[in-house]
Amino acid sequence: MTQIDNNKAAPPPRPQHWMDIFVVGLLLFTLFSFFDYGDKGAEEIAYSEFKQMLRDNRIQNVLIRGDEISGSYRIQRDEFTEFTTTFPPMDDYDLFPLLEENDIEVRVSSTDQSIWTMLFINFLPWLLIIGIFMLTSRMIRSGGKGFADGGIFAFTKSKARLSKEGDIKVGYGDIAGLTHAKEDLGEVIDFLRNPEKYRAIGAKIPKGILLVGPPGTGKTLLARATAAEAGVPFFSITGSEFVEMFVGVGASRVRDMYKEARKVAPALIFIDEIDSVGRARSSINGVGNDEREQTLNQILAEMDGFSGDEAVVVIAATNRPDILDSALTRPGRFDRKVVLDLPQRQARLDILKVHSRNVAMDGNLDLDTIAASTAGFSGADLANLINEAALLAARDGKTLVDNSYLESARDKIVMGEKRESMLNEEERRRAAYHEAGHALTAYHMPHADLLRKVSIIPRGLALGFTEQTPAEDKLAFGQHYLEDRIAIMLGGRCAEQLVFNEVSSGAANDLQQATLLAKHMVTEWGMSKQLGPLSFHGSEESFPGQEFLVRKDYSEHTAELIDEEVSKLVTENEQRASTMLKEHHAELEILAAALLEKETLSDKDILELLSASNIPKKSETAIGLLN
Ligand code: ADP
Ligand code: MG
Ligand code: ZN
């Protein structure tokens, strides 16, 4: 793994401010003075004990203050210790004669406290309140800068972590794929390396760049590597750190970070997850989050305050560009957008290679197959896959990671951990026919993806799975392909119906997927003759807390038609699957039997079993996985 995290908190220490020391001192003083009553260290003894010691002539002297008697008594020959005791509420007429008899030094002090003590006690709560008030107001106003940096009160200080030149050990060499993004940022690197060149010619470099891409596509990685490539200090802060703080703290952190960056310019500021502060302000939730808004405003103000020749570039990252406030993306702010896509096959292969550099890998590793079977994986997923494989291999006491571990790691990530619980014989038989049904329809449907693997090993919630892989990632699907896909989804259930003469509840997920796909085809992709090339995609609105609310904006009549068309699409294709399975019933039996015996069949196994010489030509799309 090439992930190196050696951020150092390195803001230079600032001189302390006398005011703060005063306030903190006042606070501590008042606090401690609460506990400062009574004679410390004096032994509290019973009144009777005191009287007894008096008779034994062990008391040296006595101070009477109200009903409290203190003084010292002898332990040994010349050793004395302090004591206190309490005078009983009724009068003790023996005491004074006894004291006089023994010739003891007696002092009496008035019960009334001194005027100063009185004053102090009365004002104590006020002092405390004033102290706390001054402390908090100072913290908010000054952004904590008045307090000793790094001290416990410095919580409003910019939490931006600064990585100095050379600290970041990740460069563009550690980033696979993302060629366009790297090219786009190349200009920024050149500018940061050599701002004079750009200034001389009067060129304006974008101040703000927005990295947009799904989670795990390497946005954070790319920002860090950019700073490293340019060899400039890197300040990074995460948007979510701002939320749920006191009002004003986020804004002062932003101000602080920009100031620090200007001081050491050329520098790069990175605001990760900017969507958590940069959400569109007048959203439906109504109640504006003040803190977020102030932070956002501060970011905008700082960006506007940049003069053209400051060599500070700000990169922000988000995976929700759709919810960003439009003020953020106006010219002069984050006006340059760099999109990071999920990696395509070649990029996936490269990422796998990058991450397997530091892992002990078997010599004849087939990373290409893994790359082919991981469509939809992000860079982070792929890094995780390599690590997962290494963990599995280490668990087995192996010294090298080989293909089988990569394969298991992938299955684990896609389908969840293998389930230990055993299926009973009846369930296994059902699962075998169900998966064989999927597999066989996938095998025979003319437009389906290539079969890759069939298994009846339960994983996660599934009792088994059938997997198909495309040879390439595709972004658009043809209608025939989609229809075949519905047939394959229902193939499992059809096989159960054919063999057991009934269906089971195990196909719920298949039905859900098939229905959803049919709905998309009808309402969004214009694949129904009845409805024609119209989009009936309801408008989606998001509410905090709730997921999405889809609002229909078509008539009841259309809604009925949609339902009809969806239902027709699903049932027709179920019919196709059913007919096909009846036709190839013998093959279904062969596959199911083999599954019961071996539990998992690879693409080669299947071809062998069906002794197929003519593999139907298949179309290619994203991973197909059924269970
Ligand atoms: P994001 O910020 O987009 O969510 P990260 O930058 O945090 O993603 O990526 C997480 C991890 O995934 C990185 O630390 C790196 O190990 C791996 N990764 C992601 N994309 C790539 C890539 N293109 N090349 C190499 N590793 C990558
Ligand atoms: Mg990130
Ligand atoms: Zn199924």
PDB file of N, CA and C in Angstrom, residues 43 57 63 71 90 106 149 190 214 267 269 298 325 353 390 394 400 500 512 566 573 583 626:
ATOM      1  N   GLU A  43      -6.026  17.066  62.690  1.00  0.00           N
ATOM      2  CA  GLU A  43      -6.737  15.825  62.935  1.00  0.00           C
ATOM      3  C   GLU A  43      -8.057  16.137  63.632  1.00  0.00           C
ATOM      4  N   ASN A  57      -3.429  15.908  80.640  1.00  0.00           N
ATOM      5  CA  ASN A  57      -2.450  16.987  80.493  1.00  0.00           C
ATOM      6  C   ASN A  57      -1.619  16.866  79.208  1.00  0.00           C
ATOM      7  N   LEU A  63      -7.423  27.100  70.689  1.00  0.00           N
ATOM      8  CA  LEU A  63      -8.003  28.300  70.077  1.00  0.00           C
ATOM      9  C   LEU A  63      -9.493  28.037  69.927  1.00  0.00           C
ATOM     10  N   GLY A  71      -6.234  23.344  68.183  1.00  0.00           N
ATOM     11  CA  GLY A  71      -5.028  23.518  68.977  1.00  0.00           C
ATOM     12  C   GLY A  71      -4.061  22.393  68.711  1.00  0.00           C
ATOM     13  N   MET A  90     -24.783  22.272  73.920  1.00  0.00           N
ATOM     14  CA  MET A  90     -25.095  22.693  75.297  1.00  0.00           C
ATOM     15  C   MET A  90     -23.804  23.125  75.973  1.00  0.00           C
ATOM     16  N   VAL A 106      -5.077  29.627  76.308  1.00  0.00           N
ATOM     17  CA  VAL A 106      -6.356  29.653  75.612  1.00  0.00           C
ATOM     18  C   VAL A 106      -6.506  30.961  74.862  1.00  0.00           C
ATOM     19  N   ASP A 149      -1.285  28.423  21.890  1.00  0.00           N
ATOM     20  CA  ASP A 149      -1.546  27.514  20.782  1.00  0.00           C
ATOM     21  C   ASP A 149      -1.349  26.082  21.205  1.00  0.00           C
ATOM     22  N   ASP A 190       2.462  23.205 -12.232  1.00  0.00           N
ATOM     23  CA  ASP A 190       3.444  24.075 -12.865  1.00  0.00           C
ATOM     24  C   ASP A 190       3.377  25.483 -12.279  1.00  0.00           C
ATOM     25  N   PRO A 214     -17.186   9.796  -7.406  1.00  0.00           N
ATOM     26  CA  PRO A 214     -17.755   8.920  -6.388  1.00  0.00           C
ATOM     27  C   PRO A 214     -16.732   8.629  -5.283  1.00  0.00           C
ATOM     28  N   ALA A 267       1.337  27.690  -1.848  1.00  0.00           N
ATOM     29  CA  ALA A 267       0.817  26.607  -1.022  1.00  0.00           C
ATOM     30  C   ALA A 267      -0.474  26.066  -1.612  1.00  0.00           C
ATOM     31  N   ILE A 269      -4.241  24.495  -0.541  1.00  0.00           N
ATOM     32  CA  ILE A 269      -5.234  24.236   0.506  1.00  0.00           C
ATOM     33  C   ILE A 269      -6.183  23.183  -0.017  1.00  0.00           C
ATOM     34  N   GLN A 298     -17.465  32.346   4.831  1.00  0.00           N
ATOM     35  CA  GLN A 298     -16.061  32.679   5.066  1.00  0.00           C
ATOM     36  C   GLN A 298     -15.189  32.121   3.939  1.00  0.00           C
ATOM     37  N   ASP A 325     -23.876  24.501  -3.212  1.00  0.00           N
ATOM     38  CA  ASP A 325     -24.420  25.831  -3.405  1.00  0.00           C
ATOM     39  C   ASP A 325     -23.808  26.427  -4.669  1.00  0.00           C
ATOM     40  N   LYS A 353      -2.076  -3.120  -9.871  1.00  0.00           N
ATOM     41  CA  LYS A 353      -0.609  -3.249  -9.932  1.00  0.00           C
ATOM     42  C   LYS A 353       0.050  -2.336  -8.915  1.00  0.00           C
ATOM     43  N   ALA A 390      -4.296 -10.371   0.811  1.00  0.00           N
ATOM     44  CA  ALA A 390      -3.093 -10.586   1.619  1.00  0.00           C
ATOM     45  C   ALA A 390      -3.469 -11.091   3.008  1.00  0.00           C
ATOM     46  N   ALA A 394      -2.353 -14.632   4.546  1.00  0.00           N
ATOM     47  CA  ALA A 394      -1.614 -14.679   5.806  1.00  0.00           C
ATOM     48  C   ALA A 394      -2.337 -15.570   6.809  1.00  0.00           C
ATOM     49  N   LEU A 400       2.941 -16.058   0.024  1.00  0.00           N
ATOM     50  CA  LEU A 400       2.655 -15.321  -1.208  1.00  0.00           C
ATOM     51  C   LEU A 400       1.152 -15.282  -1.445  1.00  0.00           C
ATOM     52  N   PHE A 500     -39.656 -28.554  -9.207  1.00  0.00           N
ATOM     53  CA  PHE A 500     -40.381 -28.845  -7.959  1.00  0.00           C
ATOM     54  C   PHE A 500     -41.872 -28.563  -8.078  1.00  0.00           C
ATOM     55  N   GLN A 512     -37.572  -8.510  -7.454  1.00  0.00           N
ATOM     56  CA  GLN A 512     -37.407  -7.089  -7.207  1.00  0.00           C
ATOM     57  C   GLN A 512     -36.542  -6.456  -8.292  1.00  0.00           C
ATOM     58  N   VAL A 566     -45.001  -2.586 -17.627  1.00  0.00           N
ATOM     59  CA  VAL A 566     -43.974  -3.210 -16.787  1.00  0.00           C
ATOM     60  C   VAL A 566     -44.328  -4.668 -16.565  1.00  0.00           C
ATOM     61  N   ASN A 573     -40.945 -12.070 -20.517  1.00  0.00           N
ATOM     62  CA  ASN A 573     -39.584 -12.597 -20.430  1.00  0.00           C
ATOM     63  C   ASN A 573     -39.486 -13.797 -19.501  1.00  0.00           C
ATOM     64  N   GLU A 583     -36.950 -26.623 -22.772  1.00  0.00           N
ATOM     65  CA  GLU A 583     -36.255 -27.116 -23.957  1.00  0.00           C
ATOM     66  C   GLU A 583     -34.922 -27.774 -23.593  1.00  0.00           C
ATOM     67  N   LEU A 626     -26.472 -12.516  -9.853  1.00  0.00           N
ATOM     68  CA  LEU A 626     -27.805 -12.907  -9.406  1.00  0.00           C
ATOM     69  C   LEU A 626     -27.678 -13.900  -8.278  1.00  0.00           C
TER      70      LEU A 626
END
